[in-house]
CSV table of C-alpha atoms in Angstrom, one decimal:
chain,number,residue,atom,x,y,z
K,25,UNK,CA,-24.5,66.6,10.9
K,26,UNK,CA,-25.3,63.9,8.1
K,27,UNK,CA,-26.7,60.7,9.7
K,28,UNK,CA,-24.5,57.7,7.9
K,29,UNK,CA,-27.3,55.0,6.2
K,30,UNK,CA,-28.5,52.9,8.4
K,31,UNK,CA,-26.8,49.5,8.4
K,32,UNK,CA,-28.1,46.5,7.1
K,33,UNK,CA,-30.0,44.4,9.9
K,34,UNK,CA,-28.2,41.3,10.2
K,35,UNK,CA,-25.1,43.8,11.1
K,36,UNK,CA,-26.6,46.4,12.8
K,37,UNK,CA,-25.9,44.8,16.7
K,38,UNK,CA,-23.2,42.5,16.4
K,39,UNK,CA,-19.0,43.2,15.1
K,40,UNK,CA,-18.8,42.3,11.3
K,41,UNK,CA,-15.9,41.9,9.2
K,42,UNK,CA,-15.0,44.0,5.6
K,43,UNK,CA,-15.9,40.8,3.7
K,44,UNK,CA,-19.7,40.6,5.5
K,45,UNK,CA,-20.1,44.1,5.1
K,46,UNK,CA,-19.0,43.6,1.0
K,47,UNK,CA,-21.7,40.9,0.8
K,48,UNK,CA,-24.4,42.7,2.9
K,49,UNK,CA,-23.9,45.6,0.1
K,50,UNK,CA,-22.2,48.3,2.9
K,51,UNK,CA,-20.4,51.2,1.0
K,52,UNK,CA,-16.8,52.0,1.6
K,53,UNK,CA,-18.0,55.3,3.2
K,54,UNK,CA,-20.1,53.5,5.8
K,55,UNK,CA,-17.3,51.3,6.6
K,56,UNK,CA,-15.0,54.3,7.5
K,57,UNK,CA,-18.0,55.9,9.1
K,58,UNK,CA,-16.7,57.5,12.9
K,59,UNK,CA,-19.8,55.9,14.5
K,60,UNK,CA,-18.5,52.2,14.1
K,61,UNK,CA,-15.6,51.0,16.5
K,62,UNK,CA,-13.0,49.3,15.6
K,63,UNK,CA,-11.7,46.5,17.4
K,64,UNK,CA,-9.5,45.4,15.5
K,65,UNK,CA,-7.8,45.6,11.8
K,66,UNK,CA,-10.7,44.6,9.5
K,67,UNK,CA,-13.6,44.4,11.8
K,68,UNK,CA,-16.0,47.0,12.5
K,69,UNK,CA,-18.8,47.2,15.8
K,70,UNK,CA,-22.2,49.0,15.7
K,71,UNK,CA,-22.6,51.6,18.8
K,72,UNK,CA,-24.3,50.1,21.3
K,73,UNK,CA,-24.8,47.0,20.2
K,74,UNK,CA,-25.3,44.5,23.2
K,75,UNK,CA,-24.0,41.3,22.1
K,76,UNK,CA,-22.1,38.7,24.3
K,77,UNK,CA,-18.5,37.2,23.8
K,78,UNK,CA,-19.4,34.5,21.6
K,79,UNK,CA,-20.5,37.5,18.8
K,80,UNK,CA,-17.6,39.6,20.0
K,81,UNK,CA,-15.2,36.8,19.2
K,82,UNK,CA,-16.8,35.6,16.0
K,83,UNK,CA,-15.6,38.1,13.5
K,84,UNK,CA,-11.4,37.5,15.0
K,85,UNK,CA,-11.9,33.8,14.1
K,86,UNK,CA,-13.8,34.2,10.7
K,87,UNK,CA,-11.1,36.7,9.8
K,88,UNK,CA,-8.0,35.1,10.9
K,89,UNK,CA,-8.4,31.7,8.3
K,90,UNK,CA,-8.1,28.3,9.9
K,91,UNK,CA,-8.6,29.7,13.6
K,92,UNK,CA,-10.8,29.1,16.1
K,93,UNK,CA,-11.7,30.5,20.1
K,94,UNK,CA,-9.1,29.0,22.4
K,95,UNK,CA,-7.5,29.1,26.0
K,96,UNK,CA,-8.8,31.5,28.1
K,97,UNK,CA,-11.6,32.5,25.7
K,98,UNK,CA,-12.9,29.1,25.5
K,99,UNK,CA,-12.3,28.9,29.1
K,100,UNK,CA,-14.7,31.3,29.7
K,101,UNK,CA,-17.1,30.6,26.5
K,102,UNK,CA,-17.4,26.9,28.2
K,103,UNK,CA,-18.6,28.7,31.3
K,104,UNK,CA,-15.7,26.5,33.5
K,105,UNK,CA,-15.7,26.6,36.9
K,106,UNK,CA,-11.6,26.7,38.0
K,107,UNK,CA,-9.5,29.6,38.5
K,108,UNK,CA,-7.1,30.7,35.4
K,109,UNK,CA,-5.3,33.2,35.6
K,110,UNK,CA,-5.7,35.7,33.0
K,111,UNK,CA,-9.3,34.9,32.5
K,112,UNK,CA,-10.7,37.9,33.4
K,113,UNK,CA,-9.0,40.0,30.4
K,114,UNK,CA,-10.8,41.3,27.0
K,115,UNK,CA,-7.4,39.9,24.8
K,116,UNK,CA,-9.1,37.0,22.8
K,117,UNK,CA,-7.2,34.0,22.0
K,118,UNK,CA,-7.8,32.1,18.6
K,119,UNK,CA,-5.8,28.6,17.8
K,120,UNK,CA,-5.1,27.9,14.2
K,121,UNK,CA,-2.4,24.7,13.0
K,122,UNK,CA,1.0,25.1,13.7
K,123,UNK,CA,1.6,24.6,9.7
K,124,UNK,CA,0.8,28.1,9.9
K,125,UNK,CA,1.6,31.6,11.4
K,126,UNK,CA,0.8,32.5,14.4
K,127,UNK,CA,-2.5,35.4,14.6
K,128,UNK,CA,-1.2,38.5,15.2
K,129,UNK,CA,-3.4,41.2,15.7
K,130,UNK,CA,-4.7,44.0,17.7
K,131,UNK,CA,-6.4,42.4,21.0
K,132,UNK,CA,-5.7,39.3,19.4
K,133,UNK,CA,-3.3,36.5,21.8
K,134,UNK,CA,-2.5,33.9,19.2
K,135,UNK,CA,-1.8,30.1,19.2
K,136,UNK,CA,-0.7,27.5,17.0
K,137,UNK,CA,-0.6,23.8,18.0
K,138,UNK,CA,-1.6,20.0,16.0
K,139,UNK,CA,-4.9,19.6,16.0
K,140,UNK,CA,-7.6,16.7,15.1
K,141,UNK,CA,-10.6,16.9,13.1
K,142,UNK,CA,-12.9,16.0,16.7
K,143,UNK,CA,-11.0,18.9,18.9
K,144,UNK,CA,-12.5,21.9,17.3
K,145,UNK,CA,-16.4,22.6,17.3
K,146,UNK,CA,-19.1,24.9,16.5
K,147,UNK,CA,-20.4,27.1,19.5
K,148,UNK,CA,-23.9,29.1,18.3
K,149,UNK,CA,-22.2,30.1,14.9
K,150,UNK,CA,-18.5,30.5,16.2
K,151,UNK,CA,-15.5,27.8,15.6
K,152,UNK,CA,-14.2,26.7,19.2
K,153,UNK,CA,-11.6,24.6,20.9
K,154,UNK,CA,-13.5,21.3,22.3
K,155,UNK,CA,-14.4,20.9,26.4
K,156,UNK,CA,-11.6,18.6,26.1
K,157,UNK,CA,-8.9,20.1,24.4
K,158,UNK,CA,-9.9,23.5,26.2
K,159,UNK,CA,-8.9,21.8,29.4
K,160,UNK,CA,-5.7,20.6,28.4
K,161,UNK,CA,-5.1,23.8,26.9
K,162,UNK,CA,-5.5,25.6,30.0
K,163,UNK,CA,-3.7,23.3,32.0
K,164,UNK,CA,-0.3,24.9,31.4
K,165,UNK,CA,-1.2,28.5,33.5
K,166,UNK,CA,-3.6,26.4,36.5
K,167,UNK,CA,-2.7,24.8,39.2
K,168,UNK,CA,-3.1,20.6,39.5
K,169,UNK,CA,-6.4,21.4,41.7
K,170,UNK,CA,-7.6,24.2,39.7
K,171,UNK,CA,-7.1,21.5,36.6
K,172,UNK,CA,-8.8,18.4,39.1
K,173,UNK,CA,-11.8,21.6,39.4
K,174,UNK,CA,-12.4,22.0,35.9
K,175,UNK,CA,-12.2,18.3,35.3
K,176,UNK,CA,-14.5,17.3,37.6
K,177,UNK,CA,-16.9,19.7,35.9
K,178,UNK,CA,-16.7,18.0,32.7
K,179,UNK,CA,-16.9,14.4,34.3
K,180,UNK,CA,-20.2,15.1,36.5
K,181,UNK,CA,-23.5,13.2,35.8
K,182,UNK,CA,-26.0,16.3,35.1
K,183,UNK,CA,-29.2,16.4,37.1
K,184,UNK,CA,-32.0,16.3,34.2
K,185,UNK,CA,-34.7,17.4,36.3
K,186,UNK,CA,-32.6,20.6,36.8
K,187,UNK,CA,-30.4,20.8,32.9
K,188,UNK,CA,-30.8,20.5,29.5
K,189,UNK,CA,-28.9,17.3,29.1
K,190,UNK,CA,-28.2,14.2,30.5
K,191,UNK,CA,-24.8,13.0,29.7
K,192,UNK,CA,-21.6,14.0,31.0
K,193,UNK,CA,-19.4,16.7,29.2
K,194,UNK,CA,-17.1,14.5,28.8
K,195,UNK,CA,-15.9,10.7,29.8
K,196,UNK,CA,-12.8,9.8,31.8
K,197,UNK,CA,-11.1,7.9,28.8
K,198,UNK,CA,-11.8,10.7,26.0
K,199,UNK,CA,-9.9,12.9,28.7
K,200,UNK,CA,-7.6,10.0,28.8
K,201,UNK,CA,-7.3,10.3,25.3
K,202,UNK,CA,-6.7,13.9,24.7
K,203,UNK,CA,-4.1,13.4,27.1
K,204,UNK,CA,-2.2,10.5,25.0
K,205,UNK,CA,-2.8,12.5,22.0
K,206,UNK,CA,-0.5,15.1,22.7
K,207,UNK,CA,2.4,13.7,24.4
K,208,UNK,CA,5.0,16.4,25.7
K,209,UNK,CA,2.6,19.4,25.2
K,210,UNK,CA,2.9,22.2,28.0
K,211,UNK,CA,1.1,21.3,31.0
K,212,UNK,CA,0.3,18.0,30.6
K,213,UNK,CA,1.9,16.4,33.3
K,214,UNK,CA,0.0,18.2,35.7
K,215,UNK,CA,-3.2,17.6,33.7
K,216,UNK,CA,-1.9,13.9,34.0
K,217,UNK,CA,-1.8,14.3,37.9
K,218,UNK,CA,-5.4,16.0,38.0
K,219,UNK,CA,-7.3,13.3,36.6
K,220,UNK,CA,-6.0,10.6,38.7
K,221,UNK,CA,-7.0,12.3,41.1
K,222,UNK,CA,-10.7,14.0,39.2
K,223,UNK,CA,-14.1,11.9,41.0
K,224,UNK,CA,-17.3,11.5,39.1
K,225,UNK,CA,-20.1,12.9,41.8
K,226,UNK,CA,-18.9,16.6,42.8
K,227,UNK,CA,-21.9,19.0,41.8
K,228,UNK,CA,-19.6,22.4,41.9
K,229,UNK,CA,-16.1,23.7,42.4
K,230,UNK,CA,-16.5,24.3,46.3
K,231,UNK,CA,-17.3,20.5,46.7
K,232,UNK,CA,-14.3,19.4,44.7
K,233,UNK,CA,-11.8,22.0,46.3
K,234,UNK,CA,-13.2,20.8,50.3
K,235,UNK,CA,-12.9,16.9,48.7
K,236,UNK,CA,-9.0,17.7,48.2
K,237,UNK,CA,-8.5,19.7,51.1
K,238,UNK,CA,-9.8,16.6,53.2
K,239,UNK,CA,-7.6,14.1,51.5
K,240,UNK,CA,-4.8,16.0,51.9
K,241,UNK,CA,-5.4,16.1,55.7
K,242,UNK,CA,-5.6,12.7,55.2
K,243,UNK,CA,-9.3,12.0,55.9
K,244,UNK,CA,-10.5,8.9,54.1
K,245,UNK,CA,-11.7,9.6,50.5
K,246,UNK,CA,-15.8,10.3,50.8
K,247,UNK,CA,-18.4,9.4,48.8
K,248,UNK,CA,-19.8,12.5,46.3
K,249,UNK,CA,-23.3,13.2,46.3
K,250,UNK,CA,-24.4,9.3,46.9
K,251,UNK,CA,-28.4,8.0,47.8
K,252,UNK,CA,-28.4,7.6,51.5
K,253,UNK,CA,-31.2,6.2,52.6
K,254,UNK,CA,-31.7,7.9,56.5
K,255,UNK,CA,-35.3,6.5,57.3
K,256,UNK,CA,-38.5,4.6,55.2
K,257,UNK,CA,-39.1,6.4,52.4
K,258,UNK,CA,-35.9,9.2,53.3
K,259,UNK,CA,-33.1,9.1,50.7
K,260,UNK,CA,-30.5,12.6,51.1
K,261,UNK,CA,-27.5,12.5,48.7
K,262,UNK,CA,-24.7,14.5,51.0
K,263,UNK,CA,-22.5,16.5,49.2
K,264,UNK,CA,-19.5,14.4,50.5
K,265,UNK,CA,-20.5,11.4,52.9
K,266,UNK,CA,-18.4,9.2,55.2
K,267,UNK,CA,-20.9,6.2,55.5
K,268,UNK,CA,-19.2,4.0,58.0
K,269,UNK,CA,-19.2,7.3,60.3
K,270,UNK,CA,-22.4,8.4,59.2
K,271,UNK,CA,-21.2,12.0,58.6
K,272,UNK,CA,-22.3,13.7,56.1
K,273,UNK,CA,-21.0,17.3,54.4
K,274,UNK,CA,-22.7,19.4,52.9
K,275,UNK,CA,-21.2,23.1,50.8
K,276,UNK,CA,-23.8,25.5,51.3
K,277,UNK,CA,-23.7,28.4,48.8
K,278,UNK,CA,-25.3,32.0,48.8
K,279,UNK,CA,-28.8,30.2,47.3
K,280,UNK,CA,-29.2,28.7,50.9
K,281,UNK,CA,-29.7,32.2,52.4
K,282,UNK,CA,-32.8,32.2,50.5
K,283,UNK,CA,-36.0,32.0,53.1
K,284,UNK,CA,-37.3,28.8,51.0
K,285,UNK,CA,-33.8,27.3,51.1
K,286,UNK,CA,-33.6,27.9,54.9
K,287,UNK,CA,-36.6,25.8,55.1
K,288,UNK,CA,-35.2,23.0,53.3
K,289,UNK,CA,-32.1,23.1,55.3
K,290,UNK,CA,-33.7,22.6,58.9
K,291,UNK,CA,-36.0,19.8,57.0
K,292,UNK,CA,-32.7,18.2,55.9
K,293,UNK,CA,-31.0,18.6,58.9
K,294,UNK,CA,-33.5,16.8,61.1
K,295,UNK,CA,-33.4,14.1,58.7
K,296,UNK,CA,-30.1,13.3,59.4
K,297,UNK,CA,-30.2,13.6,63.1
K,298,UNK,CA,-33.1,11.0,63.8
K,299,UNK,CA,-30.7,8.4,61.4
K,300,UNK,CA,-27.7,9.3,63.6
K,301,UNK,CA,-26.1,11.3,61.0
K,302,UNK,CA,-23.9,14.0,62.2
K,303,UNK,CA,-24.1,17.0,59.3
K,304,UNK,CA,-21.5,19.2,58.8
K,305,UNK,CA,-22.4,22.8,57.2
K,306,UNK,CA,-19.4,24.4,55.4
K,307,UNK,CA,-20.0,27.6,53.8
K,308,UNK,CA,-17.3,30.2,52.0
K,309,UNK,CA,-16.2,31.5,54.8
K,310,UNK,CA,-14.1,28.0,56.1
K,311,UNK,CA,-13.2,27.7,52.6
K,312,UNK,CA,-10.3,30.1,53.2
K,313,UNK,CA,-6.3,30.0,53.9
K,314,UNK,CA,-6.7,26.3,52.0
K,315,UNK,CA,-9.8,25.4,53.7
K,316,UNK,CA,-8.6,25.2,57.2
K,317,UNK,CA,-11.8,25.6,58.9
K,318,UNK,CA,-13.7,23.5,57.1
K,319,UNK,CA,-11.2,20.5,57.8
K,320,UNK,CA,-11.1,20.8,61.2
K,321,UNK,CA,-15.1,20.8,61.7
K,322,UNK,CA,-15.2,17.5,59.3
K,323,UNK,CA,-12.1,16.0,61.2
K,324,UNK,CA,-13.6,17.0,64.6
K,325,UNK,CA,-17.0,15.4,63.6
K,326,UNK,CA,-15.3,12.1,62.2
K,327,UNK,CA,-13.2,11.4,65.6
K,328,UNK,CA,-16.2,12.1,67.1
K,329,UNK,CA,-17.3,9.4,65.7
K,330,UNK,CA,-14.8,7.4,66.4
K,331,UNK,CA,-12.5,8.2,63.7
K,332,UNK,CA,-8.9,7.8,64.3
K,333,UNK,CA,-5.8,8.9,61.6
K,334,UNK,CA,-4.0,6.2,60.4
């Protein structure tokens, strides 16, 4: 069998549309060539090219005029924490105005809505809904503690020691913002809801799912991830602290099954205990049937302490 040419290098890994290959000098044969998939109508993929979603999506936006990644797919470009349904699937969803038709295509879901010149933005080479506008977006299909997840996500304060940055995703009033931007839009009521009740200070989805779980047993609002200081020279910042209690709560993820981490853990542990801290440990396992278990060890510790509901 004939071996087809070679393909010029800047296509020969990642999807390409007709246009790229005209420029790059590809024949019409090598277009048509067996060897290439094709995802879609005017796009063609190298074989075994191993290229991540951002270069898989590229070509459906660059070929579909005035478009860029939306919805799920800038969901899960942005790397949100949050459960949306529907995230999980290969379609790819692209946005364009709604002065125009909506993208119709093979593994294409298309959009069309009013956007502003700030609410689309360039991801590594690949046009892409904003943090913002992604959220609100993807509030229609979550639910309002799914949205207060993702939120709280984008309002953290980043640990630089630990990340590449060291401002927020976003601020409360450009959420604020988005919001009063597009009054009436699908799901923005219960976006609405989600950031009045979104807290700057949660460091991952776990934290802010136990925070509402807590509040809706009616345990007093806690303080995310503050300085304590336990002793001369001892500062802890507890996941979620009660301060008047002096009970502190602390997520604990798979990393803490690490021998290092363990270490840590008893060091932290007997920090709290010689400043009269009672620490609660909630892991995955009393995050279940709406985070049952973990309540009741927190509520147990707090009228312990003398904690009474109101």
């Amino acid at each position: 069998m004939r071996l087809p040419q070679p393909l010029p290098e800047a296509l020969s890994s990642v999807p390409f549309t007709w246009q790229e290959a005209l420029d790059a000098g590809v024949s019409r044969q090598r277009w048509r060539h067996r060897a290439l998939g094709a995802p879609s109508r005017g796009i063609r993929a190298p074989p075994n090219g191993e290229v991540g979603l951002p270069k898989i999506v590229r070509p459906f936006t660059v070929i579909t005029p005035f478009s860029a990644a939306s919805h799920a797919t800038a969901f899960v470009l942005w790397a949100f924490p949050g459960f949306l349904p529907g995230s999980h699937e290969t379609t790819i969803h692209i946005s364009r105005p709604d002065t125009m038709a909506i993208p119709r295509r093979k593994g294409v879901k298309g959009h069309v809505g009013q956007f502003f010149d700030d609410e689309i933005t360039n991801l590594n080479g690949l046009l892409i809904t904003t943090r913002p506008r992604t959220w609100l977006d993807c509030a229609r299909r979550m639910t309002i503690n799914e949205i207060t997840v993702v939120a709280d996500h984008l309002l953290r304060r980043p640990r630089p020691a630990f990340e590449d940055r060291s401002e927020p995703y976003c601020t409360r009033e450009e959420l604020e913002e988005m919001l009063d931007r597009h009054k009436g839009t699908p799901g923005i009521r219960k976006a609405r809801l989600a950031l009045e009740q979104a807290r700057v200070g949660a460091d991952s989805a776990p934290e802010t799912r136990l925070r509402l779980a807590l509040e809706r047993a009616g345990l007093p609002e806690p303080e995310l991830n503050h300085p304590t200081e336990l002793g001369f020279g001892v500062v802890r910042e507890p996941d979620l602290g009660y301060r008047e209690q002096r009970v502190a709560v602390e997520y604990e993820g798979e990393g803490h099954s690490e021998p290092a981490q363990i270490v840590r853990d008893i060091e932290r542990e007997e920090d709290y205990s010689r400043a009269g801290w009672h620490l609660v440990r909630i892991s995955k396992r009393h995050m279940g049937n709406d985070a049952r278990s973990a309540v009741s060890k927190v509520l147990a510790a707090m009228q312990e302490r003398g904690w009474t509901p109101k």
